[in-house]
Amino acid sequence: MFILVCQKLAEVIFKKSCAITFIISSSFLIPQQCFSDELENMIEKVSALQQWQHLLHYRSHSLLGFMESENDTDSFFISPTGKTDLKAELIAEVALFSLSEQPDNESLQCRFPARYQWLKQFYPNWKDQACSELNEWKSDVDAHKLTLIFPASYLNSPSSMYGHTLIRLDREDESKSKLLSYSVNFAANADPTDNELVFSYKGLAGGYPGVVSILPYYAKVNEYSHLEHRDVWEYQLNLTEQEVDQFVNHIWETKETEFDYFFFDENCSYRLLALLDASSERIDVAKNFSLKAMPINTIRSLIDSDKVDSVEYRASSGVMLNQQQEQLSESQKDWAKKIIEEPDYLNNEAFMQLPEFERAQILEVSISYLRYLVVKKKQNSPANRKKSLALLSARSKIPMQDVFQPIVEPEIRDDEGHLTHRAMVALGQQNNDEFVDLQMRIAYHELMDLPDGFIRGGQIEMGALTLRGVNKNNTSAITEKDELSLQLQRFSIINILSLGSRDHFQQPISWRVNAGFDRFILEGSDLFAHLDVGGGYSYDLGFNGDAEKSGKSASDWGQVYGLLEGRLKASGQFEDNYQLSAGAQMGWLYQGSQWQVNTYGSWLPSVLGEEFDYQDIVIAVGSKLERNLQLRLEGKKQWLSKSGDTVDGDSISLGLNWYF
């Protein structure tokens, strides 16, 4: 009877408020006396449970000694202190969930169905309310399985350098195209007028709110697979139907709310893990990424916790074009480009005399190439649309199907590549001095790292710090502490290099940005700050990088590259405290599964500041010991020329890299 009185009190409060958002304080509106000792104990117990924290997206700030929700929308809570008080929020919701005979779509159950379904196990006498809008939306979504989607990294976009994740809601009828399913995405709600530099800064500093959105999957596939030429990996999760339903309920709760967005931690991948945590008591993985959440590591965490049933691969349009054109002769490639440049070649007598099989291949490559021009180069003109119709019409007149070999799936998935952190120890000699190098790198991958599972010719390094212990003049054993000096040898803030190979159809620009601190390998060189930028071309010798990444055998001879570069250096060791130089770098890169080689030479004459010319030659060889262990040998030679005088330095080192 006492409980019924309290429920009636809550009903009166709810009806008179006319809206839940008018509730001012659960502690005032629902008297504490309305909760018996038994109910009070239940409140204490449930509010302390981990799943209640997950449903409210609470995060522990251990250093500051408190917990609060990461959701920043007031309407996500009932209690005015719900963002910071789990118990107060539970009291408010229990009171309103207890109400009976509420109008359709107006009960709290309709607003927070995931919370209601989970709490009902503790309060089984609650009466389900009518929620026609929610049920209609869920029927349209028709989710029966969840698949985690991973579009691979894309170097030309700051927000996508480490890849991205989203979740596809697979329908019950598996005969229907998966492209028609819905997908759940979390991303920064960025200002469309912001350029990439502003976007990068705000993404790092938390300058954008993050929002959960649900949209057709085909739209995301077009965005990632065509617009950005990114391979897509699909990881089907082994959630039960009840857990999938709870996930969908929770998306309903969060889809019109905001969270903070930070590029490194509270990003797309972290938020999706938090959404999964809220859907199942079997999942508790978001807590492992409180400082940094790289998409590939979040996938590994789900695999390691046995939450992945199967994996499928969707090749990007760029990979498909590459694999198709590799099966053409040089004359066929020329025909494919001619037809795009001048559609009249479709009726050319020489073209029509080619065997049907060859013509079908040429036409399919032309169609793929035109799609590349339309989407990648943003050349969606009426003329190109007319060309597309003509090509499709010509291809339809040739009855042959499957004129190309099936797309080759990579032998090593992205999640099976080396781990993202790296520690290195190396022994070496610089000029006449022995040294020991100790390096720690936060992320992620460089050209000489083990390449399996990564984009060939791609490099993204951040936070690589190298300490060097030097034994001067080699007068005693390096282990004697009294002869050993310690110095910061190098600190790479960010080092990005994209060596995209050019071919008949795709002709990307190679580019690099490298900022940090370094030393010359000359006697007495001080630490200097530097910023390097460059651009140029890269060409494959044999199979191209994307083809090998997609499973080609290693008859690849690597790639050659040339970059025009500028380097700005700042240090007290320079006249006027700076030097600007500009020149070129040329090199050869081989990235095999077992062996890796990078050799290059640079020439950078001065432009401004202290007048000296810089030249170097570097040879690096790596050998795979196991998935996360590599042996590396590196030799360097540097020359600095000023007023006819030249000084030089050299170093050689043997190191062991451990990825973790």
XYZ file of C-alpha atoms in Angstrom:
660
model
C 0.000 0.000 0.000
C 2.793 2.377 0.919
C 4.514 1.782 -2.423
C 1.245 2.394 -4.280
C 0.890 5.733 -2.521
C 4.372 6.719 -3.651
C 3.607 5.635 -7.219
C 0.441 7.756 -7.173
C 2.537 10.651 -5.906
C 4.923 10.189 -8.817
C 1.967 10.077 -11.235
C 0.635 13.362 -9.909
C 4.078 14.930 -10.167
C 4.501 13.630 -13.711
C 1.072 14.776 -14.900
C 1.357 18.200 -13.356
C 4.815 18.754 -14.772
C 3.443 18.012 -18.276
C 6.970 16.992 -19.319
C 9.779 15.089 -17.714
C 12.179 17.936 -18.314
C 10.235 20.012 -15.771
C 11.319 17.777 -12.915
C 13.517 19.940 -10.762
C 14.891 17.576 -8.181
C 14.054 13.970 -7.499
C 15.154 14.400 -3.907
C 12.426 17.041 -3.416
C 9.683 15.511 -5.559
C 10.029 11.922 -4.351
C 10.305 11.917 -0.564
C 12.941 9.564 0.795
C 10.224 8.038 3.014
C 8.626 6.643 -0.130
C 11.463 4.113 -0.299
C 11.385 1.295 2.237
C 14.635 -0.073 3.609
C 14.373 -2.879 1.087
C 13.897 -0.491 -1.811
C 16.618 1.788 -0.484
C 19.015 -1.141 -0.351
C 18.041 -2.047 -3.894
C 18.727 1.529 -5.025
C 22.157 1.424 -3.374
C 22.946 -1.917 -4.974
C 21.763 -1.126 -8.498
C 23.287 2.359 -8.648
C 26.695 0.829 -7.902
C 26.471 -1.774 -10.671
C 28.804 -1.435 -13.630
C 26.027 -1.750 -16.199
C 24.193 1.255 -14.767
C 27.408 3.221 -15.232
C 27.660 1.974 -18.821
C 24.083 2.985 -19.623
C 24.775 6.510 -18.385
C 28.262 6.604 -19.972
C 30.016 7.272 -16.700
C 33.793 7.495 -16.735
C 36.090 7.397 -13.743
C 38.605 10.208 -13.326
C 40.920 8.339 -10.988
C 43.444 11.158 -10.664
C 40.716 13.639 -9.734
C 38.851 11.154 -7.563
C 35.352 11.340 -9.075
C 33.089 9.900 -11.765
C 30.798 11.658 -14.203
C 28.943 10.988 -17.412
C 30.597 11.757 -20.740
C 27.227 12.763 -22.186
C 26.819 16.548 -22.268
C 23.095 16.819 -23.050
C 20.827 17.759 -20.131
C 17.906 15.742 -21.485
C 19.993 12.569 -21.220
C 19.291 12.720 -17.473
C 16.189 13.082 -15.311
C 17.801 14.260 -12.110
C 19.486 17.670 -12.319
C 22.522 16.003 -10.711
C 22.313 12.910 -12.916
C 25.538 13.725 -14.747
C 27.537 13.331 -11.550
C 25.275 11.313 -9.219
C 24.395 7.765 -10.258
C 22.112 7.206 -7.287
C 20.120 10.415 -7.750
C 19.527 9.551 -11.400
C 18.397 6.047 -10.501
C 15.950 7.328 -7.859
C 14.408 9.723 -10.394
C 14.088 7.085 -13.092
C 12.742 4.347 -10.820
C 10.004 6.716 -9.692
C 8.940 7.528 -13.252
C 9.378 4.014 -14.642
C 6.929 2.910 -11.927
C 4.121 5.011 -13.374
C 1.225 3.148 -14.972
C -1.225 3.922 -17.780
C 0.803 6.625 -19.516
C -0.272 7.971 -22.944
C 1.326 6.441 -26.026
C 4.918 7.689 -26.593
C 4.867 9.896 -23.469
C 6.261 7.583 -20.815
C 9.882 7.538 -19.704
C 10.062 3.968 -21.010
C 9.686 5.322 -24.533
C 12.502 7.764 -24.012
C 14.980 5.443 -22.298
C 14.073 1.906 -23.429
C 17.544 0.430 -22.796
C 17.587 1.645 -19.197
C 14.046 0.429 -18.678
C 14.729 -3.059 -20.038
C 17.815 -3.472 -17.880
C 16.243 -2.094 -14.694
C 13.124 -4.213 -15.108
C 15.021 -7.304 -13.951
C 15.203 -5.655 -10.526
C 11.629 -4.292 -10.660
C 9.639 -7.036 -12.434
C 6.245 -5.545 -11.493
C 6.661 -2.542 -13.762
C 4.030 -2.327 -16.482
C 5.172 -1.918 -20.102
C 3.831 1.234 -21.742
C 2.821 1.884 -25.357
C 5.684 3.302 -27.474
C 4.492 3.220 -31.080
C 7.123 5.669 -32.395
C 9.968 3.664 -30.898
C 8.558 0.379 -32.173
C 8.020 1.765 -35.661
C 11.605 3.050 -35.758
C 12.977 -0.294 -34.556
C 10.901 -2.123 -37.149
C 12.375 0.066 -39.877
C 15.915 -0.509 -38.577
C 15.252 -4.272 -38.388
C 18.512 -5.115 -36.608
C 19.270 -8.755 -35.827
C 23.072 -8.803 -35.958
C 25.810 -6.218 -35.458
C 28.861 -5.915 -37.694
C 31.783 -3.656 -36.835
C 33.020 -1.903 -39.977
C 36.644 -0.771 -40.290
C 37.536 1.458 -43.276
C 41.334 1.318 -43.334
C 43.598 4.305 -42.745
C 43.668 7.167 -45.229
C 46.724 9.435 -45.035
C 45.226 12.419 -46.853
C 42.629 13.153 -44.155
C 43.657 14.063 -40.577
C 40.521 12.480 -39.119
C 41.129 9.197 -40.954
C 44.869 8.660 -40.624
C 44.393 5.776 -38.210
C 41.249 4.390 -39.822
C 37.680 4.627 -38.621
C 34.997 2.335 -37.217
C 31.216 2.215 -37.444
C 28.613 -0.477 -36.750
C 26.242 -1.937 -39.331
C 22.831 -3.159 -38.180
C 22.259 -6.308 -40.240
C 18.682 -7.269 -41.109
C 17.027 -10.604 -40.396
C 16.565 -11.388 -44.101
C 20.140 -12.153 -45.185
C 19.094 -12.350 -48.829
C 18.686 -8.573 -48.866
C 21.702 -6.487 -49.718
C 23.737 -5.461 -46.690
C 24.139 -2.075 -48.341
C 20.481 -1.392 -47.512
C 21.049 -1.925 -43.792
C 21.477 0.965 -41.389
C 24.775 1.884 -39.760
C 25.677 3.646 -36.519
C 28.432 6.223 -36.617
C 30.031 8.578 -34.099
C 31.849 11.621 -35.439
C 32.705 15.216 -34.717
C 29.925 17.637 -35.615
C 32.384 19.864 -37.434
C 31.815 23.238 -39.016
C 31.805 22.549 -42.784
C 33.670 25.822 -43.379
C 36.654 24.706 -41.271
C 39.716 23.716 -43.282
C 41.853 20.646 -42.505
C 44.222 22.625 -40.259
C 41.393 24.053 -38.148
C 39.698 20.658 -38.071
C 42.904 19.006 -36.837
C 43.372 21.569 -34.073
C 39.766 21.412 -32.872
C 39.755 17.625 -33.092
C 42.820 17.442 -30.860
C 41.578 20.082 -28.421
C 37.966 18.906 -28.107
C 36.585 21.866 -30.017
C 33.731 19.903 -31.584
C 30.800 18.047 -30.041
C 30.533 14.412 -31.041
C 27.196 13.003 -32.179
C 25.811 9.504 -32.686
C 24.079 9.169 -36.052
C 22.259 6.369 -37.839
C 22.131 6.322 -41.641
C 22.025 3.857 -44.557
C 25.175 1.775 -44.848
C 25.478 2.263 -48.614
C 26.116 5.961 -48.026
C 29.114 5.175 -45.810
C 30.439 2.536 -48.220
C 30.405 5.093 -51.026
C 32.157 7.591 -48.804
C 34.945 5.295 -47.659
C 35.393 2.860 -50.506
C 35.071 5.265 -53.432
C 35.702 8.792 -52.232
C 38.747 7.867 -50.178
C 39.865 4.618 -51.823
C 39.882 2.737 -48.548
C 39.573 -0.999 -48.103
C 36.833 -2.019 -45.686
C 36.952 -4.878 -43.178
C 33.700 -6.193 -41.683
C 33.758 -7.916 -38.273
C 30.487 -9.647 -37.374
C 29.937 -9.560 -33.599
C 28.506 -12.517 -31.693
C 25.889 -10.663 -29.675
C 22.602 -12.361 -28.823
C 19.298 -11.058 -30.209
C 18.516 -9.575 -26.798
C 21.866 -7.760 -26.739
C 21.329 -6.485 -30.276
C 17.889 -5.217 -29.255
C 19.421 -3.505 -26.237
C 22.036 -1.880 -28.491
C 19.305 -0.507 -30.760
C 17.390 0.746 -27.715
C 20.497 2.542 -26.524
C 21.065 4.170 -29.924
C 17.523 5.553 -29.608
C 18.549 7.070 -26.268
C 21.784 8.650 -27.530
C 21.134 9.607 -31.154
C 20.030 13.161 -30.410
C 22.566 13.848 -27.680
C 26.132 15.142 -27.629
C 29.441 13.936 -26.246
C 32.848 15.557 -26.348
C 34.958 14.554 -29.337
C 38.715 14.175 -29.038
C 40.814 12.779 -31.862
C 42.969 10.524 -29.693
C 40.696 9.208 -26.943
C 36.984 10.082 -27.098
C 36.794 9.343 -30.809
C 34.620 7.208 -33.086
C 36.083 3.898 -31.961
C 35.998 4.622 -28.245
C 32.382 5.780 -28.365
C 31.249 2.687 -30.261
C 32.878 0.498 -27.615
C 31.010 2.461 -24.942
C 27.745 1.892 -26.832
C 28.500 -1.834 -26.972
C 29.323 -1.841 -23.255
C 25.872 -0.406 -22.592
C 24.197 -3.138 -24.635
C 25.656 -6.185 -22.901
C 26.946 -7.111 -19.477
C 29.374 -9.439 -21.283
C 31.208 -6.484 -22.808
C 33.440 -4.183 -20.804
C 36.164 -2.935 -23.143
C 35.905 0.870 -23.387
C 37.679 1.259 -20.040
C 40.879 -0.044 -21.669
C 41.080 3.055 -23.862
C 40.840 5.933 -21.416
C 43.983 7.658 -22.742
C 44.128 6.696 -26.407
C 41.772 4.747 -28.673
C 43.256 3.744 -32.019
C 40.567 2.112 -34.157
C 42.618 -0.983 -34.942
C 43.329 -1.546 -31.239
C 39.638 -1.368 -30.360
C 38.994 -4.084 -32.943
C 41.740 -6.210 -31.430
C 40.156 -5.822 -28.009
C 36.863 -7.254 -29.300
C 38.682 -10.119 -31.017
C 40.710 -10.874 -27.883
C 37.519 -10.963 -25.801
C 35.907 -13.434 -28.256
C 33.209 -11.031 -29.440
C 33.900 -11.508 -33.182
C 32.357 -14.388 -35.140
C 33.643 -13.793 -38.674
C 35.538 -11.298 -40.854
C 34.855 -10.195 -44.447
C 36.819 -7.961 -46.824
C 35.521 -5.285 -49.199
C 38.153 -3.972 -51.601
C 38.223 -0.269 -52.386
C 37.615 0.965 -55.906
C 41.310 1.846 -56.091
C 42.391 -1.716 -55.307
C 39.863 -3.106 -57.798
C 41.157 -0.781 -60.515
C 44.756 -1.755 -59.708
C 44.080 -5.474 -59.810
C 42.108 -5.172 -63.039
C 44.702 -3.122 -64.890
C 47.495 -5.513 -63.860
C 45.733 -8.176 -65.946
C 45.830 -5.980 -69.058
C 48.561 -5.653 -71.643
C 50.110 -2.236 -72.215
C 48.099 -1.812 -75.415
C 44.865 -2.626 -73.560
C 45.706 0.015 -70.942
C 46.233 2.547 -73.720
C 42.868 1.640 -75.229
C 41.148 2.064 -71.856
C 42.486 5.607 -71.487
C 41.785 6.529 -75.101
C 38.146 5.499 -74.752
C 37.744 7.762 -71.720
C 39.463 10.682 -73.427
C 37.548 10.218 -76.678
C 34.384 8.024 -76.603
C 34.383 7.764 -80.418
C 37.078 5.100 -79.994
C 34.251 2.774 -78.914
C 33.367 2.484 -82.608
C 36.961 2.484 -83.835
C 37.542 -0.301 -86.348
C 40.779 -1.438 -84.705
C 39.048 -1.615 -81.328
C 36.076 -3.555 -82.701
C 38.446 -6.112 -84.248
C 39.915 -7.000 -80.866
C 38.734 -10.298 -79.347
C 35.550 -9.932 -77.294
C 37.346 -10.998 -74.128
C 39.945 -8.223 -74.484
C 37.304 -5.621 -75.331
C 35.275 -6.609 -72.266
C 38.367 -6.194 -70.081
C 39.157 -2.805 -71.605
C 35.603 -1.570 -71.110
C 35.462 -2.673 -67.472
C 38.752 -0.924 -66.708
C 37.469 2.176 -68.524
C 34.344 2.119 -66.345
C 36.458 1.773 -63.188
C 38.782 4.545 -64.338
C 35.900 6.882 -65.141
C 34.469 6.243 -61.674
C 37.873 7.208 -60.283
C 37.835 10.466 -62.229
C 34.250 11.279 -61.270
C 34.588 10.568 -57.566
C 38.244 11.039 -56.706
C 38.869 13.982 -58.995
C 35.350 15.419 -58.548
C 34.777 15.498 -62.314
C 31.056 14.693 -62.212
C 30.232 16.605 -65.386
C 27.383 15.939 -67.857
C 30.024 14.822 -70.363
C 31.342 12.174 -67.981
C 27.829 10.966 -67.206
C 27.270 10.572 -70.951
C 30.557 8.653 -71.247
C 29.504 6.348 -68.426
C 26.229 5.453 -70.160
C 28.063 4.780 -73.421
C 30.602 2.510 -71.703
C 27.942 0.558 -69.821
C 25.929 0.144 -73.011
C 28.967 -1.131 -74.924
C 29.873 -3.553 -72.138
C 26.319 -4.936 -71.966
C 26.574 -5.990 -75.625
C 29.402 -8.407 -74.819
C 27.845 -11.445 -73.097
C 31.035 -12.567 -71.356
C 31.032 -12.388 -67.556
C 33.883 -12.595 -65.033
C 36.583 -11.381 -67.404
C 38.929 -10.674 -64.486
C 40.269 -12.906 -61.777
C 38.483 -12.476 -58.422
C 39.723 -9.709 -56.152
C 42.586 -11.069 -54.061
C 42.062 -10.607 -50.339
C 45.102 -9.551 -48.282
C 46.876 -12.477 -46.672
C 47.286 -10.430 -43.496
C 44.367 -8.365 -42.165
C 44.933 -4.899 -40.758
C 44.271 -6.136 -37.217
C 46.917 -8.849 -37.704
C 49.730 -6.373 -38.362
C 52.270 -5.349 -35.752
C 50.979 -3.631 -32.608
C 50.941 0.152 -32.494
C 53.475 1.043 -29.783
C 57.176 0.404 -30.308
C 60.226 0.133 -28.065
C 63.716 -0.054 -29.532
C 67.201 -0.722 -28.189
C 70.203 -0.308 -30.499
C 73.972 -0.539 -30.211
C 76.111 1.472 -32.581
C 79.024 3.695 -33.340
C 78.942 7.342 -34.405
C 82.246 8.619 -35.692
C 84.617 7.340 -32.960
C 82.054 7.076 -30.179
C 80.074 4.028 -29.147
C 76.461 4.534 -28.175
C 73.324 2.853 -26.917
C 69.938 4.129 -28.149
C 66.691 3.613 -26.277
C 63.528 4.653 -28.106
C 59.852 4.685 -27.212
C 57.198 5.491 -29.821
C 53.533 6.140 -29.083
C 52.286 5.434 -32.609
C 51.994 4.038 -35.209
C 53.932 2.853 -38.264
C 56.939 3.921 -40.340
C 58.282 2.775 -43.703
C 60.848 0.410 -42.199
C 58.418 -1.252 -39.795
C 56.994 -4.682 -40.566
C 54.604 -3.916 -43.451
C 51.979 -6.676 -43.275
C 48.564 -5.208 -42.521
C 49.611 -1.642 -43.378
C 49.454 0.520 -46.497
C 52.593 0.097 -48.589
C 54.452 3.384 -48.831
C 52.537 4.906 -45.908
C 54.024 6.237 -42.689
C 52.439 7.843 -39.626
C 54.702 8.314 -36.620
C 53.866 10.316 -33.521
C 55.721 10.784 -30.270
C 58.945 8.871 -31.030
C 61.557 9.778 -28.390
C 65.165 8.533 -28.567
C 67.619 8.748 -25.665
C 71.295 8.052 -26.352
C 74.021 6.963 -23.991
C 77.421 7.836 -25.491
C 80.835 6.491 -24.561
C 83.195 9.255 -25.655
C 86.306 8.411 -27.691
C 85.847 4.678 -27.113
C 88.352 4.785 -24.232
C 86.571 2.228 -22.077
C 83.740 -0.279 -22.090
C 80.385 1.294 -22.755
C 79.016 -0.196 -19.583
C 81.301 1.916 -17.392
C 78.975 4.570 -16.011
C 81.644 7.184 -15.397
C 82.355 7.358 -19.171
C 78.728 7.406 -20.243
C 76.866 10.619 -21.080
C 73.115 10.708 -21.671
C 71.389 12.993 -24.172
C 68.126 13.452 -26.022
C 69.095 12.346 -29.496
C 65.827 12.763 -31.324
C 62.161 13.506 -30.720
C 59.669 13.117 -33.551
C 56.451 15.010 -32.858
C 54.799 13.933 -36.095
C 56.270 12.281 -39.171
C 53.890 11.537 -42.048
C 55.010 10.212 -45.418
C 52.762 9.052 -48.241
C 54.481 7.385 -51.197
C 51.505 6.656 -53.416
C 52.705 4.916 -56.571
C 51.722 6.306 -59.959
C 50.535 4.158 -62.852
C 48.527 4.417 -66.069
C 45.369 5.477 -64.279
C 46.065 6.673 -60.744
C 48.665 9.369 -60.299
C 48.810 10.506 -56.668
C 51.293 13.045 -55.362
C 53.735 11.716 -52.787
C 54.194 14.039 -49.833
C 55.687 14.322 -46.377
C 55.510 16.421 -43.202
C 58.064 15.879 -40.455
C 58.309 18.016 -37.304
C 60.441 17.442 -34.235
C 63.948 17.730 -32.799
C 67.145 16.114 -34.087
C 70.947 16.304 -34.184
C 73.491 16.076 -36.976
C 75.759 13.046 -36.711
C 78.713 15.382 -36.406
C 80.993 15.898 -33.457
C 79.462 18.327 -30.960
C 76.140 18.830 -32.757
C 73.448 20.393 -30.592
C 69.759 19.567 -30.684
C 67.778 21.607 -33.220
C 64.068 21.956 -33.973
C 63.018 21.241 -37.543
C 60.041 21.241 -39.872
C 60.339 19.345 -43.161
C 57.801 19.445 -45.984
C 58.047 17.882 -49.399
C 56.240 16.537 -52.412
C 57.018 14.434 -55.446
C 56.416 11.187 -57.285
C 56.783 7.475 -56.600
C 56.775 4.560 -59.044
C 56.616 0.819 -58.497
C 59.180 -1.559 -59.915
C 57.002 -4.584 -60.604
C 53.750 -5.106 -58.711
C 52.502 -1.991 -57.032
C 52.120 -1.636 -53.278
C 48.335 -2.003 -53.190
C 48.535 -5.184 -55.243
C 51.035 -6.760 -52.901
C 48.978 -5.680 -49.895
C 46.067 -7.464 -51.510
C 47.854 -10.789 -51.626
C 50.305 -10.751 -54.557
C 53.397 -12.918 -54.145
C 56.588 -11.029 -53.403
C 58.078 -10.734 -56.885
C 57.854 -7.018 -56.246
C 61.037 -5.021 -56.671
C 59.827 -2.203 -54.477
C 59.369 1.410 -55.478
C 61.546 4.392 -56.341
C 60.625 7.869 -55.189
C 61.767 11.443 -55.539
C 60.711 14.414 -53.419
C 61.399 18.128 -53.584
C 61.906 19.189 -49.980
C 62.227 22.217 -47.777
C 63.620 22.120 -44.244
C 63.466 24.831 -41.606
C 65.842 24.393 -38.654
C 66.041 26.478 -35.484
C 68.837 26.374 -32.897
C 71.418 28.548 -31.199
C 74.132 26.679 -33.107
C 73.085 28.437 -36.338
C 73.877 31.998 -37.330
C 70.741 34.088 -36.739
C 69.435 31.005 -34.870
C 67.868 29.406 -37.952
C 68.479 27.985 -41.388
C 66.126 27.314 -44.281
C 67.257 24.859 -46.928
C 65.598 23.407 -50.014
C 66.556 20.555 -52.284
C 65.649 17.005 -53.156
C 65.592 13.446 -51.867
C 65.658 10.284 -53.946
C 65.325 6.736 -52.706
C 64.401 3.103 -53.203
C 62.016 1.312 -50.855
C 61.353 -2.397 -50.600
C 58.680 -3.644 -48.182
C 58.570 -7.417 -48.179
C 57.042 -9.547 -45.462
C 60.439 -10.884 -44.367
C 62.878 -8.176 -45.466
C 62.549 -4.403 -45.581
C 65.025 -2.006 -47.230
C 65.034 1.776 -47.540
C 67.980 3.599 -49.052
C 67.944 7.263 -49.989
C 70.095 10.317 -50.496
C 69.328 13.985 -49.820
C 70.829 17.248 -50.997
C 69.611 20.417 -49.268
C 71.506 23.650 -50.011
C 70.784 26.673 -47.841
C 68.279 29.309 -48.901
C 68.079 31.593 -45.864
C 70.025 31.886 -42.641
C 73.406 30.284 -42.124
C 74.958 29.284 -45.430
C 75.887 25.622 -45.552
C 74.810 22.750 -47.764
C 73.587 19.462 -46.318
C 73.917 16.036 -47.930
C 73.292 12.548 -46.619
C 73.048 8.905 -47.603
C 71.049 6.424 -45.525
C 70.807 2.645 -45.875
C 68.426 0.732 -43.593
C 67.691 -3.003 -43.633
C 65.075 -4.729 -41.485
C 64.369 -8.406 -40.917
C 61.234 -9.896 -39.379
C 61.850 -12.182 -36.407
C 58.171 -12.619 -35.561
C 54.940 -10.628 -35.808
C 55.999 -8.024 -33.213
C 59.780 -8.305 -33.330
C 62.186 -6.906 -35.918
C 65.975 -6.707 -36.259
C 67.233 -3.556 -37.965
C 70.621 -2.469 -39.325
C 71.105 1.171 -40.281
C 74.022 3.169 -41.671
C 74.220 6.938 -42.246
C 76.688 9.360 -43.767
C 76.306 13.165 -43.588
C 78.229 16.054 -45.146
C 78.015 19.759 -44.265
C 79.743 22.099 -46.710
C 80.456 25.768 -45.967
C 82.736 28.196 -47.823
C 84.542 25.356 -49.565
C 85.137 23.397 -46.365
C 83.357 20.115 -45.717
C 82.894 18.227 -42.478
C 81.357 14.795 -42.355
C 80.059 12.231 -39.923
C 78.930 8.645 -40.047
C 77.067 6.189 -37.874
C 76.074 2.544 -37.916
C 73.712 0.752 -35.551
C 72.072 -2.607 -34.978
C 68.741 -2.482 -33.163
C 65.876 -4.636 -31.968
C 62.319 -3.304 -32.347
C 59.549 -4.653 -30.150
C 55.936 -3.753 -30.969
C 53.394 -3.846 -28.167
